[in-house]
Short mmCIF file of C-alpha atoms in Angstrom, two decimals:
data_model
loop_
_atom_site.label_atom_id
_atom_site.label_comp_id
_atom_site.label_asym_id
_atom_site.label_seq_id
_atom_site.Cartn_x
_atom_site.Cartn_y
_atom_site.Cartn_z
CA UNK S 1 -14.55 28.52 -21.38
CA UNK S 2 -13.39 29.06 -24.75
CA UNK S 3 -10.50 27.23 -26.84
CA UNK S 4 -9.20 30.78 -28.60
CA UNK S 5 -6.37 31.09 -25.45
CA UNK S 6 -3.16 32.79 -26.23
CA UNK S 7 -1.13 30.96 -27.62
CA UNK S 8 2.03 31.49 -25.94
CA UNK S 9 0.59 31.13 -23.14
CA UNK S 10 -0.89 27.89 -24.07
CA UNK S 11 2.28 26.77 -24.82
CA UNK S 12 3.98 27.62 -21.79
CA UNK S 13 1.19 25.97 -19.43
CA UNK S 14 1.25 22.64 -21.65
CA UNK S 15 5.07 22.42 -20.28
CA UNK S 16 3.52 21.33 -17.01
CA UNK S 17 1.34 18.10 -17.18
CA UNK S 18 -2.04 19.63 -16.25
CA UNK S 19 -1.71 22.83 -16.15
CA UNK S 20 -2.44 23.87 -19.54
CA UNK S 21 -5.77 21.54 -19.44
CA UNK S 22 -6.25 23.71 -16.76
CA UNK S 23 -5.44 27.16 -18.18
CA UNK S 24 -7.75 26.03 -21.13
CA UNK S 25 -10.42 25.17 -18.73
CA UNK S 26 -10.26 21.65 -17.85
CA UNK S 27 -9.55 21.93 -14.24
CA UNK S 28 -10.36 18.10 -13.40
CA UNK S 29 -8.65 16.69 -16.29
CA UNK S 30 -5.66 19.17 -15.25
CA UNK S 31 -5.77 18.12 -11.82
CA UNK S 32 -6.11 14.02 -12.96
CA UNK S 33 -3.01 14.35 -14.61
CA UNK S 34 -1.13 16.67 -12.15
CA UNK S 35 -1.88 14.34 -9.67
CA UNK S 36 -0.90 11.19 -11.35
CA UNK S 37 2.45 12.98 -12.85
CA UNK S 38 3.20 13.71 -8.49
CA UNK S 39 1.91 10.33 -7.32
CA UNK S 40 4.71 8.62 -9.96
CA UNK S 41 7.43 10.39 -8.60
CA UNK S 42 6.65 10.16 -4.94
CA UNK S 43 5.72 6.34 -5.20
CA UNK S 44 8.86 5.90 -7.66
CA UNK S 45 11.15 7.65 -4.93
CA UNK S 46 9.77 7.16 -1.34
CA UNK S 47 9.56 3.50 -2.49
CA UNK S 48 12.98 2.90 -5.06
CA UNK S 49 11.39 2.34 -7.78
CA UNK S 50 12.95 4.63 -10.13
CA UNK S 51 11.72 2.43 -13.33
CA UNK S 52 8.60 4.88 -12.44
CA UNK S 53 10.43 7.62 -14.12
CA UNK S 54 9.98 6.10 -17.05
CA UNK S 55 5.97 6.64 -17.25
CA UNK S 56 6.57 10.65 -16.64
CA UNK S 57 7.94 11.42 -20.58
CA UNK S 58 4.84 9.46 -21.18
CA UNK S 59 2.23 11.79 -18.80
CA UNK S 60 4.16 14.58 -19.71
CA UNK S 61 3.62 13.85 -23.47
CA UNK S 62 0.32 12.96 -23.24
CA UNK S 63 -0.98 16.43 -21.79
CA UNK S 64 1.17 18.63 -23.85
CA UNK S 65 -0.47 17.27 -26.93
CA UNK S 66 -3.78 17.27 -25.42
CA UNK S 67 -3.58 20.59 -24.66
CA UNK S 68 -2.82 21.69 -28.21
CA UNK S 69 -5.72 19.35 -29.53
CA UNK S 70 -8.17 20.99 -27.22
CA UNK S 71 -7.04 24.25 -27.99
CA UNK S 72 -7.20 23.60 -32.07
CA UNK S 73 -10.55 22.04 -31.88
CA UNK S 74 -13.36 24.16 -33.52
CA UNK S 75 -15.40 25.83 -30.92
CA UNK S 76 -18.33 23.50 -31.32
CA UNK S 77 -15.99 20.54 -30.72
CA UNK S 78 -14.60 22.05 -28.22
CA UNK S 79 -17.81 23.16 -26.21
CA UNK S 80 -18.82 19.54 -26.52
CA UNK S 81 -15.97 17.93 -24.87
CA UNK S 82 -16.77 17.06 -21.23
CA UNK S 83 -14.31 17.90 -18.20
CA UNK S 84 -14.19 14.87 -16.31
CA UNK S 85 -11.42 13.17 -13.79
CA UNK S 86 -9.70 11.16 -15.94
CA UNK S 87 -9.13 8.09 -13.60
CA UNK S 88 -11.91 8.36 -11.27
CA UNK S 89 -15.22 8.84 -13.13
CA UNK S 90 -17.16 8.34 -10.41
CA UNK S 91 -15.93 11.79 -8.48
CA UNK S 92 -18.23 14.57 -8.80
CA UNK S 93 -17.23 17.49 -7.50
CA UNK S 94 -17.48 16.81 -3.47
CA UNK S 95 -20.08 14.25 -3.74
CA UNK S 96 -18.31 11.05 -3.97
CA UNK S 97 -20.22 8.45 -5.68
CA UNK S 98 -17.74 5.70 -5.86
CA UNK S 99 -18.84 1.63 -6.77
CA UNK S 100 -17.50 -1.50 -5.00
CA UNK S 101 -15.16 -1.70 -7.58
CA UNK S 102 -13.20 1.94 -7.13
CA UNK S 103 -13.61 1.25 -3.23
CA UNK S 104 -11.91 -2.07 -3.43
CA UNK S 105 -9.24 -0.77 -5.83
CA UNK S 106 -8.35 2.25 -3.18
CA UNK S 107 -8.45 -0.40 -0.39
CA UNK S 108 -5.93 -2.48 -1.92
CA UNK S 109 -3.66 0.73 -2.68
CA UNK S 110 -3.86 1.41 0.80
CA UNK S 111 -3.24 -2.06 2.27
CA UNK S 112 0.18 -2.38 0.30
CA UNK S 113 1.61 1.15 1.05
CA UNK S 114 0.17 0.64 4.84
CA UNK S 115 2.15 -2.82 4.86
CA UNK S 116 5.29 -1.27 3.27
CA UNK S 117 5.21 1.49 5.87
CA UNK S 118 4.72 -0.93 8.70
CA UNK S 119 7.50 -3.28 7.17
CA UNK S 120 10.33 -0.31 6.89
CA UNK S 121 9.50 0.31 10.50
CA UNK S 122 9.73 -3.10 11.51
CA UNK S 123 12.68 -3.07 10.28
CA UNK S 124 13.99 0.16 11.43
CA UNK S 125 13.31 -0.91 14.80
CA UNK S 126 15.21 -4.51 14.68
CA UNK S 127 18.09 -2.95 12.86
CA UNK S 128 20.08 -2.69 16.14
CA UNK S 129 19.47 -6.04 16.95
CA UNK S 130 21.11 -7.95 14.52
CA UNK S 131 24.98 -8.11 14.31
CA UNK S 132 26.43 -5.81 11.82
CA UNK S 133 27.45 -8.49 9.22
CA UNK S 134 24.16 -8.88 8.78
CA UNK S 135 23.94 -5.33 7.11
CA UNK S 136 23.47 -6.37 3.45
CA UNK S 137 21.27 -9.39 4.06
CA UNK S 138 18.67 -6.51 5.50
CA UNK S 139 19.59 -3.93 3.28
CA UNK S 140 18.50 -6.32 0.63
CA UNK S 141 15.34 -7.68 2.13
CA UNK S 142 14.09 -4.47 3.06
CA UNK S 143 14.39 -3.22 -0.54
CA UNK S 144 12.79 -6.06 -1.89
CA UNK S 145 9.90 -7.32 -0.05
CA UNK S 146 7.95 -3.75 -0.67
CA UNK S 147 8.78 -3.60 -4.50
CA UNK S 148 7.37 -7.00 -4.40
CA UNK S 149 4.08 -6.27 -2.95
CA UNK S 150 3.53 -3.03 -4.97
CA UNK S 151 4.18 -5.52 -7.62
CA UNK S 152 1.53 -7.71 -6.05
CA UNK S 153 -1.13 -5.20 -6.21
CA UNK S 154 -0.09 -3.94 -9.64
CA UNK S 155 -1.22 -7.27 -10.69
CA UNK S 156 -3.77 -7.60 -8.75
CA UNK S 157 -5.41 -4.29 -9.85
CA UNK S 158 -4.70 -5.47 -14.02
CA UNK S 159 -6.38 -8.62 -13.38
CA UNK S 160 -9.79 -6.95 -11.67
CA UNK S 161 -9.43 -4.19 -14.49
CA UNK S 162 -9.40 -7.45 -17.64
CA UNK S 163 -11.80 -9.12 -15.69
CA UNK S 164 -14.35 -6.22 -14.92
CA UNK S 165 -17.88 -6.26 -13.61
CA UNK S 166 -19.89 -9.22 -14.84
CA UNK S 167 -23.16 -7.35 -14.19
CA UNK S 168 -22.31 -4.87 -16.75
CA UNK S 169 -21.04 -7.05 -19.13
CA UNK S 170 -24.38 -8.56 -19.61
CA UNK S 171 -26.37 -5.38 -19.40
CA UNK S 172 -23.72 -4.26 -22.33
CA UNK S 173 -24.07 -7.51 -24.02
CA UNK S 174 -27.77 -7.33 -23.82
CA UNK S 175 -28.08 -3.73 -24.96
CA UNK S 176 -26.06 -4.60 -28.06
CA UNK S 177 -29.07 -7.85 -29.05
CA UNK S 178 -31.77 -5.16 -29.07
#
């Protein structure tokens, strides 16, 4: 892995959230944001929540500038920095050594995007049911109620994130005495 990559290609790669961490060698970093950069537009349009959009100038930002950071980093600097997921530190490879706190995180993910796929067939199935007058009564629900409990977890997740793992805290806290 070196950070002396051409650089035009360099700059064509960092165009791509990802992919130029990956052409300079940072395949989970590249992958992290790749990943994240898909799961806001397919979350943002599978559910309607187009405010989404809004976070990809961000992502997109974010790993073109990385990219030319990494690549103008002298090459001890650069041998030094450590290719790690950027979300999930816990991932190694295939081994997947993930806490209580990542497993309750991906539980809750799951729950709400299980409940909103249940809900919109629900939904889908009553449709017929109800007299047609009806039509933008359940037009509105049914675009609601999911937004709201993606909302829901959002909060939920910032919340666990401010108040993080006691444990640690003290073993921090304790660290810092000595």
């Amino acid at each position: 892995m070196t950070n002396k990559k051409s650089g035009f290609w360099t700059f064509i790669c960092s165009l791509i959230p990802g992919a130029g961490e990956m052409y300079m060698g940072f395949f989970k970093q590249g992958l992290s944001l790749m990943l994240l950069t898909f799961l806001v537009i397919v979350v943002g349009s599978f559910f309607g929540m187009g405010f989404l959009g809004m976070l990809l100038p961000i992502i997109w930002l974010y790993s073109f500038f990385h990219v030319h950071h990494l690549r103008g980093l002298p090459p001890e600097e650069f041998y030094m920095v450590e290719d790690r997921f950027l979300f999930l530190e816990n991932i190694d490879g295939c081994k997947q050594n993930w806490n209580i706190g990542t497993k309750k995180v991906i539980a809750v993910i799951l729950l709400v995007l299980g409940g909103v796929m249940l809900w919109n067939i629900v939904w889908d199935s009553l449709i017929w049911i109800l007299p047609s007058f009806f039509d933008d009564w359940v037009w509105r629900i049914r675009s609601t109620i999911p937004r709201i409990l993606i909302g829901i977890g959002v909060i939920y997740l910032g919340v666990k994130m401010l108040k993080g793992n006691p444990i640690k805290k003290e073993i921090i806290e304790h660290k810092e005495e000595e």
